[in-house]
mmCIF file of C-alpha atoms and ligand atoms in Angstrom:
data_model
loop_
_atom_site.group_PDB
_atom_site.id
_atom_site.type_symbol
_atom_site.label_atom_id
_atom_site.label_comp_id
_atom_site.label_asym_id
_atom_site.label_seq_id
_atom_site.Cartn_x
_atom_site.Cartn_y
_atom_site.Cartn_z
ATOM 1 C CA GLY H 1 -6.326 0.006 -23.409
ATOM 2 C CA LYS H 2 -7.108 2.528 -20.648
ATOM 3 C CA ASP H 3 -10.863 1.913 -20.741
ATOM 4 C CA GLY H 4 -11.538 5.660 -20.896
ATOM 5 C CA TYR H 5 -9.300 6.490 -18.077
ATOM 6 C CA GLN H 6 -6.504 9.134 -18.438
ATOM 7 C CA HIS H 7 -3.792 6.836 -17.190
ATOM 8 C CA PHE H 8 -3.281 3.180 -16.587
ATOM 9 C CA MET H 9 -2.620 3.999 -12.985
ATOM 10 C CA GLU H 10 -6.077 5.501 -12.646
ATOM 11 C CA LYS H 11 -7.598 2.465 -14.419
ATOM 12 C CA GLU H 12 -5.728 0.185 -12.142
ATOM 13 C CA LEU H 13 -6.731 2.087 -9.058
ATOM 14 C CA HIS H 14 -10.380 1.589 -10.035
ATOM 15 C CA GLU H 15 -9.760 -2.168 -10.296
ATOM 16 C CA HIS H 16 -9.109 -2.565 -6.598
ATOM 17 C CA PRO H 17 -12.571 -3.881 -5.689
ATOM 18 C CA LEU H 18 -12.602 -6.297 -8.583
ATOM 19 C CA VAL H 19 -9.023 -7.589 -7.910
ATOM 20 C CA ILE H 20 -9.496 -7.968 -4.149
ATOM 21 C CA GLY H 21 -12.748 -9.944 -4.841
ATOM 22 C CA GLN H 22 -11.049 -12.184 -7.475
ATOM 23 C CA THR H 23 -8.118 -12.939 -5.138
ATOM 24 C CA LEU H 24 -10.478 -13.815 -2.262
ATOM 25 C CA GLN H 25 -12.483 -16.066 -4.617
ATOM 26 C CA ARG H 26 -9.292 -18.132 -5.147
ATOM 27 C CA MET H 27 -8.666 -18.626 -1.482
ATOM 28 C CA ILE H 28 -12.043 -18.724 0.383
ATOM 29 C CA ASP H 29 -14.404 -21.550 -0.084
ATOM 30 C CA PRO H 30 -17.951 -19.887 -0.297
ATOM 31 C CA ALA H 31 -19.698 -22.858 1.129
ATOM 32 C CA THR H 32 -17.679 -23.195 4.410
ATOM 33 C CA ARG H 33 -16.399 -19.653 4.444
ATOM 34 C CA GLN H 34 -12.959 -20.999 5.258
ATOM 35 C CA VAL H 35 -9.536 -20.237 3.666
ATOM 36 C CA VAL H 36 -8.415 -22.980 1.498
ATOM 37 C CA LEU H 37 -4.808 -22.831 0.239
ATOM 38 C CA PRO H 38 -3.196 -24.826 -2.594
ATOM 39 C CA GLU H 39 -0.729 -27.450 -1.549
ATOM 40 C CA LEU H 40 2.157 -25.968 0.369
ATOM 41 C CA PRO H 41 5.702 -27.155 0.429
ATOM 42 C CA CYS H 42 5.631 -27.637 4.274
ATOM 43 C CA ASN H 43 3.392 -28.281 7.236
ATOM 44 C CA LEU H 44 2.331 -24.885 8.395
ATOM 45 C CA ALA H 45 1.870 -26.186 12.000
ATOM 46 C CA GLU H 46 5.580 -27.120 12.093
ATOM 47 C CA VAL H 47 7.259 -24.101 10.533
ATOM 48 C CA PRO H 48 9.344 -22.629 13.323
ATOM 49 C CA ARG H 49 9.607 -19.151 11.665
ATOM 50 C CA ALA H 50 9.145 -17.285 8.413
ATOM 51 C CA VAL H 51 11.728 -15.174 6.504
ATOM 52 C CA MET H 52 9.846 -12.620 4.362
ATOM 53 C CA THR H 53 11.620 -10.580 1.626
ATOM 54 C CA ALA H 54 10.704 -8.378 -1.365
ATOM 55 C CA CYS H 55 11.554 -5.030 -2.846
ATOM 56 C CA GLY H 56 9.708 -1.690 -3.077
ATOM 57 C CA SER H 57 5.950 -1.828 -2.586
ATOM 58 C CA ALA H 58 6.055 -5.569 -2.326
ATOM 59 C CA PHE H 59 8.311 -5.174 0.690
ATOM 60 C CA TYR H 60 5.679 -2.993 2.292
ATOM 61 C CA ALA H 61 3.085 -5.664 1.693
ATOM 62 C CA ALA H 62 5.493 -7.977 3.492
ATOM 63 C CA MET H 63 5.605 -5.606 6.407
ATOM 64 C CA VAL H 64 1.893 -5.819 6.722
ATOM 65 C CA GLY H 65 2.086 -9.611 6.356
ATOM 66 C CA ARG H 66 4.576 -9.725 9.196
ATOM 67 C CA PHE H 67 2.291 -7.708 11.478
ATOM 68 C CA TRP H 68 -0.571 -10.211 10.727
ATOM 69 C CA LEU H 69 1.574 -13.396 10.889
ATOM 70 C CA GLU H 70 3.037 -12.310 14.335
ATOM 71 C CA SER H 71 -0.096 -10.846 15.861
ATOM 72 C CA VAL H 72 -2.769 -13.304 14.607
ATOM 73 C CA ALA H 73 -0.784 -16.495 13.865
ATOM 74 C CA ARG H 74 1.862 -15.924 16.545
ATOM 75 C CA LEU H 75 4.512 -17.022 14.047
ATOM 76 C CA PRO H 76 7.998 -15.479 14.497
ATOM 77 C CA VAL H 77 8.902 -13.529 11.332
ATOM 78 C CA ASP H 78 12.195 -12.069 10.126
ATOM 79 C CA ILE H 79 11.878 -9.501 7.323
ATOM 80 C CA ASP H 80 14.421 -7.682 5.190
ATOM 81 C CA ILE H 81 14.527 -6.059 1.812
ATOM 82 C CA ALA H 82 15.879 -8.511 -0.835
ATOM 83 C CA SER H 83 18.934 -6.510 -1.880
ATOM 84 C CA GLU H 84 20.136 -6.614 1.807
ATOM 85 C CA LEU H 85 19.071 -10.173 2.688
ATOM 86 C CA ARG H 86 20.927 -11.563 -0.347
ATOM 87 C CA TYR H 87 24.272 -10.454 1.004
ATOM 88 C CA ARG H 88 23.613 -10.727 4.755
ATOM 89 C CA ASP H 89 24.119 -14.446 4.991
ATOM 90 C CA PRO H 90 21.796 -14.747 7.962
ATOM 91 C CA PRO H 91 21.881 -17.950 10.027
ATOM 92 C CA LEU H 92 18.473 -19.588 9.278
ATOM 93 C CA THR H 93 16.438 -21.592 11.553
ATOM 94 C CA LYS H 94 16.038 -25.187 10.041
ATOM 95 C CA GLY H 95 12.850 -25.708 8.275
ATOM 96 C CA SER H 96 12.014 -21.944 8.002
ATOM 97 C CA LEU H 97 9.396 -20.779 5.498
ATOM 98 C CA GLY H 98 10.947 -18.395 2.896
ATOM 99 C CA LEU H 99 8.155 -16.067 1.919
ATOM 100 C CA LEU H 100 8.894 -14.027 -1.298
ATOM 101 C CA ILE H 101 6.563 -11.381 -2.611
ATOM 102 C CA SER H 102 6.720 -9.960 -6.137
ATOM 103 C CA GLN H 103 4.329 -8.664 -8.746
ATOM 104 C CA SER H 104 6.555 -9.567 -11.658
ATOM 105 C CA GLY H 105 8.298 -12.599 -10.396
ATOM 106 C CA GLU H 106 11.383 -11.274 -12.191
ATOM 107 C CA THR H 107 12.869 -8.783 -9.801
ATOM 108 C CA ALA H 108 16.660 -9.459 -9.715
ATOM 109 C CA ASP H 109 17.200 -8.908 -6.008
ATOM 110 C CA THR H 110 14.150 -10.829 -4.950
ATOM 111 C CA LEU H 111 15.121 -13.724 -7.141
ATOM 112 C CA ALA H 112 18.636 -13.720 -5.687
ATOM 113 C CA ALA H 113 17.247 -13.655 -2.120
ATOM 114 C CA LEU H 114 14.986 -16.662 -3.137
ATOM 115 C CA ARG H 115 18.173 -18.571 -4.125
ATOM 116 C CA THR H 116 19.948 -17.555 -0.967
ATOM 117 C CA LEU H 117 17.052 -18.863 1.063
ATOM 118 C CA ARG H 118 16.881 -22.033 -0.946
ATOM 119 C CA GLN H 119 20.726 -22.675 -0.436
ATOM 120 C CA ASN H 120 19.868 -22.460 3.328
ATOM 121 C CA SER H 121 17.292 -25.077 2.757
ATOM 122 C CA ALA H 122 14.198 -22.945 3.491
ATOM 123 C CA HIS H 123 10.887 -23.973 1.982
ATOM 124 C CA ILE H 124 10.112 -21.458 -0.678
ATOM 125 C CA LEU H 125 6.571 -19.984 -1.005
ATOM 126 C CA SER H 126 6.190 -17.045 -3.346
ATOM 127 C CA VAL H 127 3.300 -14.614 -3.625
ATOM 128 C CA LEU H 128 3.357 -13.644 -7.266
ATOM 129 C CA ASN H 129 1.138 -11.860 -9.809
ATOM 130 C CA VAL H 130 2.856 -13.213 -12.971
ATOM 131 C CA GLU H 131 2.457 -16.860 -12.414
ATOM 132 C CA HIS H 132 4.697 -17.976 -15.271
ATOM 133 C CA SER H 133 7.739 -16.076 -14.073
ATOM 134 C CA THR H 134 11.262 -17.109 -13.095
ATOM 135 C CA MET H 135 10.402 -16.943 -9.371
ATOM 136 C CA ALA H 136 7.416 -19.106 -9.999
ATOM 137 C CA ARG H 137 9.684 -21.760 -11.552
ATOM 138 C CA GLU H 138 12.100 -21.654 -8.729
ATOM 139 C CA SER H 139 9.506 -21.779 -5.895
ATOM 140 C CA ASP H 140 8.172 -24.857 -4.152
ATOM 141 C CA ALA H 141 4.684 -23.406 -4.211
ATOM 142 C CA VAL H 142 3.050 -20.099 -5.438
ATOM 143 C CA LEU H 143 0.184 -18.207 -4.079
ATOM 144 C CA GLY H 144 -1.259 -16.198 -7.051
ATOM 145 C CA THR H 145 -2.567 -12.714 -6.743
ATOM 146 C CA ALA H 146 -5.420 -12.361 -9.254
ATOM 147 C CA ALA H 147 -4.576 -8.792 -10.071
ATOM 148 C CA GLY H 148 -4.351 -9.251 -13.856
ATOM 149 C CA PRO H 149 -1.661 -7.256 -15.887
ATOM 150 C CA GLU H 150 -0.391 -4.149 -14.127
ATOM 151 C CA ILE H 151 0.930 -1.617 -16.670
ATOM 152 C CA SER H 152 1.555 1.446 -14.584
ATOM 153 C CA VAL H 153 5.084 1.511 -13.232
ATOM 154 C CA ALA H 154 3.660 2.536 -9.841
ATOM 155 C CA SER H 155 2.112 -0.625 -8.436
ATOM 156 C CA THR H 156 -1.554 -0.260 -7.050
ATOM 157 C CA LYS H 157 -3.884 -3.206 -7.426
ATOM 158 C CA ALA H 158 -1.035 -5.733 -7.255
ATOM 159 C CA PHE H 159 -0.162 -4.375 -3.775
ATOM 160 C CA THR H 160 -3.705 -4.842 -2.283
ATOM 161 C CA ALA H 161 -3.933 -8.205 -3.902
ATOM 162 C CA GLN H 162 -0.664 -9.153 -2.173
ATOM 163 C CA LEU H 163 -2.165 -7.949 1.106
ATOM 164 C CA THR H 164 -5.304 -10.038 0.403
ATOM 165 C CA VAL H 165 -3.183 -13.150 -0.156
ATOM 166 C CA LEU H 166 -1.081 -12.541 2.965
ATOM 167 C CA ALA H 167 -4.310 -12.056 5.007
ATOM 168 C CA CYS H 168 -5.601 -15.445 3.796
ATOM 169 C CA LEU H 169 -2.202 -17.122 4.380
ATOM 170 C CA THR H 170 -2.269 -15.600 7.893
ATOM 171 C CA ILE H 171 -5.579 -17.144 8.686
ATOM 172 C CA ALA H 172 -4.427 -20.610 7.445
ATOM 173 C CA VAL H 173 -1.208 -20.429 9.445
ATOM 174 C CA ALA H 174 -3.123 -19.284 12.563
ATOM 175 C CA ARG H 175 -5.661 -22.170 12.175
ATOM 176 C CA SER H 176 -2.951 -24.749 11.815
ATOM 177 C CA ARG H 177 -0.998 -23.409 14.835
ATOM 178 C CA GLY H 178 -4.170 -23.619 16.887
ATOM 179 C CA MET H 179 -4.291 -19.743 17.206
ATOM 180 C CA LEU H 180 -7.753 -19.304 15.638
ATOM 181 C CA ASP H 181 -10.961 -21.213 16.366
ATOM 182 C CA ALA H 182 -13.805 -21.547 13.960
ATOM 183 C CA ALA H 183 -15.489 -18.377 15.280
ATOM 184 C CA GLY H 184 -12.276 -16.463 15.065
ATOM 185 C CA GLU H 185 -11.754 -17.532 11.395
ATOM 186 C CA GLU H 186 -15.391 -16.612 10.572
ATOM 187 C CA GLU H 187 -14.887 -13.190 11.989
ATOM 188 C CA LEU H 188 -11.731 -12.544 9.912
ATOM 189 C CA VAL H 189 -13.182 -14.071 6.746
ATOM 190 C CA THR H 190 -16.313 -11.954 7.091
ATOM 191 C CA ALA H 191 -14.095 -8.876 7.294
ATOM 192 C CA LEU H 192 -12.191 -10.025 4.175
ATOM 193 C CA LEU H 193 -15.372 -10.655 2.173
ATOM 194 C CA ASP H 194 -16.439 -7.077 2.985
ATOM 195 C CA LEU H 195 -13.303 -5.616 1.329
ATOM 196 C CA PRO H 196 -14.449 -5.236 -2.202
ATOM 197 C CA SER H 197 -17.340 -2.941 -1.099
ATOM 198 C CA ARG H 198 -15.073 -1.060 1.304
ATOM 199 C CA ALA H 199 -12.464 -0.545 -1.469
ATOM 200 C CA ALA H 200 -15.333 0.917 -3.652
ATOM 201 C CA ASP H 201 -16.051 3.267 -0.703
ATOM 202 C CA ALA H 202 -12.475 4.442 -0.798
ATOM 203 C CA LEU H 203 -12.578 5.237 -4.470
ATOM 204 C CA ALA H 204 -15.718 7.240 -3.801
ATOM 205 C CA GLN H 205 -13.580 9.657 -1.750
ATOM 206 C CA ALA H 206 -11.944 11.054 -4.894
ATOM 207 C CA ASP H 207 -13.015 14.648 -4.326
ATOM 208 C CA ALA H 208 -11.703 14.789 -0.747
ATOM 209 C CA ILE H 209 -8.490 13.229 -1.954
ATOM 210 C CA ARG H 210 -8.097 15.802 -4.727
ATOM 211 C CA SER H 211 -8.570 18.642 -2.349
ATOM 212 C CA MET H 212 -5.630 17.193 -0.119
ATOM 213 C CA ALA H 213 -3.588 16.839 -3.345
ATOM 214 C CA ARG H 214 -3.728 20.554 -4.009
ATOM 215 C CA ILE H 215 -1.823 21.170 -0.672
ATOM 216 C CA ILE H 216 0.685 18.445 -1.322
ATOM 217 C CA ALA H 217 1.275 19.501 -4.911
ATOM 218 C CA ASP H 218 2.802 22.853 -3.695
ATOM 219 C CA ALA H 219 5.146 21.156 -1.150
ATOM 220 C CA SER H 220 8.759 20.130 -1.509
ATOM 221 C CA ASN H 221 8.700 17.699 1.452
ATOM 222 C CA VAL H 222 6.010 15.643 2.966
ATOM 223 C CA LEU H 223 6.047 13.504 6.022
ATOM 224 C CA TYR H 224 3.890 10.340 6.165
ATOM 225 C CA LEU H 225 3.059 8.853 9.558
ATOM 226 C CA GLY H 226 1.441 5.674 10.800
ATOM 227 C CA ARG H 227 1.820 3.044 13.543
ATOM 228 C CA GLY H 228 1.567 -0.793 13.566
ATOM 229 C CA SER H 229 -0.102 -2.035 10.390
ATOM 230 C CA MET H 230 -0.488 1.531 9.253
ATOM 231 C CA PHE H 231 3.286 2.087 9.191
ATOM 232 C CA PRO H 232 3.800 0.177 6.002
ATOM 233 C CA VAL H 233 0.771 2.020 4.578
ATOM 234 C CA ALA H 234 2.543 5.337 5.213
ATOM 235 C CA MET H 235 5.636 3.852 3.534
ATOM 236 C CA GLU H 236 3.572 2.936 0.538
ATOM 237 C CA GLY H 237 2.042 6.361 0.327
ATOM 238 C CA ALA H 238 5.496 8.085 0.547
ATOM 239 C CA LEU H 239 7.062 5.827 -2.062
ATOM 240 C CA LYS H 240 4.119 6.376 -4.484
ATOM 241 C CA LEU H 241 4.337 10.040 -4.050
ATOM 242 C CA LYS H 242 8.182 10.064 -4.655
ATOM 243 C CA GLU H 243 7.873 7.762 -7.701
ATOM 244 C CA ILE H 244 5.302 9.657 -9.704
ATOM 245 C CA SER H 245 5.203 13.217 -8.473
ATOM 246 C CA TYR H 246 8.989 13.706 -7.710
ATOM 247 C CA ILE H 247 8.099 15.315 -4.363
ATOM 248 C CA HIS H 248 10.373 14.161 -1.612
ATOM 249 C CA ALA H 249 8.387 12.210 0.934
ATOM 250 C CA GLU H 250 9.495 10.355 4.053
ATOM 251 C CA ALA H 251 7.517 7.808 6.083
ATOM 252 C CA TYR H 252 8.032 7.458 9.784
ATOM 253 C CA ALA H 253 6.534 5.217 12.481
ATOM 254 C CA ALA H 254 4.500 7.918 14.257
ATOM 255 C CA GLY H 255 6.198 7.134 17.635
ATOM 256 C CA GLU H 256 9.650 7.616 16.191
ATOM 257 C CA MET H 257 8.874 11.175 15.020
ATOM 258 C CA LYS H 258 10.092 12.768 18.343
ATOM 259 C CA HIS H 259 13.508 10.965 17.859
ATOM 260 C CA GLY H 260 14.446 13.247 15.007
ATOM 261 C CA PRO H 261 12.117 14.335 12.157
ATOM 262 C CA ILE H 262 9.964 16.414 14.552
ATOM 263 C CA SER H 263 12.636 19.151 13.986
ATOM 264 C CA LEU H 264 11.578 19.247 10.351
ATOM 265 C CA ILE H 265 8.005 20.213 11.189
ATOM 266 C CA ASP H 266 6.738 23.604 10.228
ATOM 267 C CA ASN H 267 3.847 24.806 8.121
ATOM 268 C CA THR H 268 5.775 24.040 4.827
ATOM 269 C CA VAL H 269 5.983 20.275 5.388
ATOM 270 C CA PRO H 270 2.473 18.741 5.144
ATOM 271 C CA ILE H 271 1.958 15.620 7.352
ATOM 272 C CA VAL H 272 -0.047 12.850 5.904
ATOM 273 C CA ALA H 273 -1.247 10.386 8.624
ATOM 274 C CA SER H 274 -2.904 7.065 8.160
ATOM 275 C CA ALA H 275 -4.930 6.861 11.413
ATOM 276 C CA PRO H 276 -8.038 4.713 11.350
ATOM 277 C CA PHE H 277 -9.671 3.735 14.689
ATOM 278 C CA THR H 278 -7.514 0.721 15.518
ATOM 279 C CA PRO H 279 -6.097 -0.139 18.970
ATOM 280 C CA LEU H 280 -3.154 2.221 18.226
ATOM 281 C CA PHE H 281 -5.273 5.228 17.270
ATOM 282 C CA ASP H 282 -4.815 7.058 20.571
ATOM 283 C CA LYS H 283 -1.039 6.664 20.284
ATOM 284 C CA THR H 284 -1.067 8.102 16.780
ATOM 285 C CA LEU H 285 -3.416 10.946 17.790
ATOM 286 C CA SER H 286 -1.129 11.938 20.455
ATOM 287 C CA ASN H 287 1.739 12.081 17.979
ATOM 288 C CA LEU H 288 -0.434 14.168 15.673
ATOM 289 C CA GLN H 289 -1.225 16.604 18.427
ATOM 290 C CA GLU H 290 2.520 17.040 19.049
ATOM 291 C CA ALA H 291 2.991 17.778 15.312
ATOM 292 C CA LYS H 292 0.050 20.217 15.312
ATOM 293 C CA ALA H 293 1.579 22.153 18.284
ATOM 294 C CA ARG H 294 4.699 22.708 16.176
ATOM 295 C CA GLY H 295 2.755 24.200 13.342
ATOM 296 C CA GLY H 296 2.312 21.036 11.284
ATOM 297 C CA ARG H 297 -0.528 20.928 8.725
ATOM 298 C CA LEU H 298 -2.335 17.606 9.291
ATOM 299 C CA LEU H 299 -3.912 15.710 6.373
ATOM 300 C CA VAL H 300 -5.487 12.685 7.949
ATOM 301 C CA PHE H 301 -6.770 9.416 6.439
ATOM 302 C CA THR H 302 -9.101 7.970 9.052
ATOM 303 C CA ASP H 303 -12.412 6.240 9.494
ATOM 304 C CA THR H 304 -15.777 7.282 10.815
ATOM 305 C CA LYS H 305 -14.806 6.425 14.422
ATOM 306 C CA GLY H 306 -11.386 8.164 14.250
ATOM 307 C CA ALA H 307 -12.842 11.234 12.549
ATOM 308 C CA GLU H 308 -14.785 12.172 15.652
ATOM 309 C CA ARG H 309 -11.520 12.486 17.558
ATOM 310 C CA VAL H 310 -9.087 13.838 14.927
ATOM 311 C CA SER H 311 -11.378 16.397 13.207
ATOM 312 C CA ALA H 312 -10.469 19.083 15.764
ATOM 313 C CA ILE H 313 -6.741 19.090 14.731
ATOM 314 C CA ALA H 314 -6.942 17.993 11.139
ATOM 315 C CA GLU H 315 -6.811 20.556 8.339
ATOM 316 C CA GLN H 316 -8.311 18.012 5.956
ATOM 317 C CA MET H 317 -9.628 14.500 6.406
ATOM 318 C CA VAL H 318 -10.533 11.623 4.193
ATOM 319 C CA VAL H 319 -13.093 9.557 6.092
ATOM 320 C CA LEU H 320 -13.623 5.870 5.181
ATOM 321 C CA PRO H 321 -16.104 3.541 6.799
ATOM 322 C CA HIS H 322 -14.821 1.857 10.009
ATOM 323 C CA VAL H 323 -13.670 -1.737 9.343
ATOM 324 C CA HIS H 324 -12.191 -4.628 11.348
ATOM 325 C CA ASP H 325 -8.643 -3.837 12.515
ATOM 326 C CA PHE H 326 -7.348 -6.855 10.505
ATOM 327 C CA THR H 327 -8.482 -5.406 7.169
ATOM 328 C CA ALA H 328 -7.846 -1.683 7.896
ATOM 329 C CA PRO H 329 -4.385 -1.638 6.178
ATOM 330 C CA VAL H 330 -5.987 -2.837 2.949
ATOM 331 C CA VAL H 331 -8.760 -0.269 2.904
ATOM 332 C CA GLN H 332 -6.371 2.625 3.990
ATOM 333 C CA THR H 333 -3.893 1.791 1.247
ATOM 334 C CA ILE H 334 -6.187 2.769 -1.482
ATOM 335 C CA PRO H 335 -6.632 6.607 -0.605
ATOM 336 C CA VAL H 336 -2.827 6.992 -0.166
ATOM 337 C CA GLN H 337 -2.187 5.666 -3.562
ATOM 338 C CA MET H 338 -4.997 7.776 -4.967
ATOM 339 C CA LEU H 339 -3.484 10.899 -3.337
ATOM 340 C CA ALA H 340 -0.137 10.255 -5.158
ATOM 341 C CA TYR H 341 -2.017 9.879 -8.341
ATOM 342 C CA GLU H 342 -3.885 13.130 -8.013
ATOM 343 C CA VAL H 343 -0.673 14.956 -7.056
ATOM 344 C CA ALA H 344 1.127 13.657 -10.024
ATOM 345 C CA VAL H 345 -1.711 14.746 -12.342
ATOM 346 C CA LEU H 346 -1.683 18.247 -10.825
ATOM 347 C CA ARG H 347 2.102 18.402 -11.340
ATOM 348 C CA GLY H 348 1.699 17.139 -15.032
ATOM 349 C CA THR H 349 4.273 14.404 -14.730
ATOM 350 C CA ASP H 350 4.461 11.230 -16.916
ATOM 351 C CA VAL H 351 2.218 9.227 -14.456
ATOM 352 C CA ASP H 352 2.515 5.772 -15.985
ATOM 353 C CA GLN H 353 6.157 5.959 -17.007
ATOM 354 C CA PRO H 354 7.956 8.091 -14.371
ATOM 355 C CA ARG H 355 11.504 9.086 -15.233
ATOM 356 C CA ASN H 356 14.357 6.657 -14.466
ATOM 357 C CA LEU H 357 12.020 3.816 -13.378
ATOM 358 C CA ALA H 358 11.263 0.453 -14.917
ATOM 359 C CA LYS H 359 8.165 -1.607 -14.222
ATOM 360 C CA SER H 360 10.366 -4.536 -13.574
ATOM 361 C CA VAL H 361 13.814 -4.264 -12.058
ATOM 362 C CA THR H 362 15.614 -7.213 -13.706
ATOM 363 C CA VAL H 363 19.142 -6.104 -13.008
ATOM 364 C CA GLU H 364 20.851 -5.569 -9.608
HETATM 365 O O1 M6R C 401 7.778 -6.825 -9.470
HETATM 366 P P1 M6R C 401 8.086 -6.687 -8.055
HETATM 367 O O2 M6R C 401 6.811 -6.657 -7.174
HETATM 368 O O3 M6R C 401 9.139 -7.557 -7.490
HETATM 369 O O4 M6R C 401 8.725 -5.228 -7.934
HETATM 370 C C1 M6R C 401 9.076 -4.688 -6.789
HETATM 371 C C2 M6R C 401 9.349 -3.172 -6.907
HETATM 372 O O5 M6R C 401 10.291 -2.899 -7.942
HETATM 373 C C3 M6R C 401 8.000 -2.418 -7.011
HETATM 374 O O6 M6R C 401 7.095 -2.706 -6.085
HETATM 375 C C4 M6R C 401 8.307 -0.951 -7.173
HETATM 376 O O7 M6R C 401 8.695 -0.469 -5.937
HETATM 377 C C5 M6R C 401 7.043 -0.151 -7.693
HETATM 378 N N1 M6R C 401 7.353 0.742 -8.719
HETATM 379 C C6 M6R C 401 6.293 0.496 -6.502
HETATM 380 O O8 M6R C 401 5.262 1.251 -6.994
#
């Protein structure tokens, strides 16, 4: 049941802290505070590159994963949505790691992409929530997301669990490639172990998020912005808003805004920015100033450090505790999902069963 919540989505949003904690428990040895993965199909030190693929929200998790694997583990990563990858026939580097991400393990395009990668003799590692799924059977190894059953069509906790697994995988890959010493690993693991509490802090921002939702609920178009690891967070926010509130939303890498969408900006198109204080904060801030100068209404998800700088131009802010750059995308995902939920409630849509959508897309 819904445990007293109005919708499954609301219940599942509140499971973020628990689910992230459960997923970490599977992958971090509490005694050594080191990431310990199950047996993998290949030697991580020898993999020349990874090919990541998925659909929908799982694809945005893959984008965050690419950001981490490249920047922390220095592993070259190719990434594509599964429906494109399966027909692209890309030339694969021998011994590549195929990294598939799926909540259900049954998504037709992701499964087809898995088979394409297998035919090109990649090692197949899947990040799956349903561990007895078709994709699980066809993979060399599975990393499980301990998210439990997800009923709401709009994915929430499965997404942050996917990020948690990809963060742990990144640490393991970085260590085996000699990119992370013991102190470096300890620093990142400490940041990960802090996540359940920080996720709870995000949930505690419900009032501020509801007040943003009132502005969005009256809009017909919304622009989501983010850079670096926050770009996929912006995409996740925009997809969730489209799915359940039926408001058109578009996510742009903040630096790309002046190459086109800036012409859309006026006071009828709210701008939702994901802008915690990471090394890219100043770059995002300057894009937000440009938007503000053109009459844009800025609704900003930030952290305590970012808030000091962005408060002057933001019409509304949701301020989360400042966390390590590495874990910022996990924490910042939660309020953008909550925003979509609150807007859908205001608009009175069928939150858990949005029109035209299925939980698991098993046909092409
Ligand atoms: O089961 P999967 O993770 O493979 O599903 C992929 C997408 O269909 C899914 O993430 C979809 O985009 C969600 N409705 C997003 O909320």
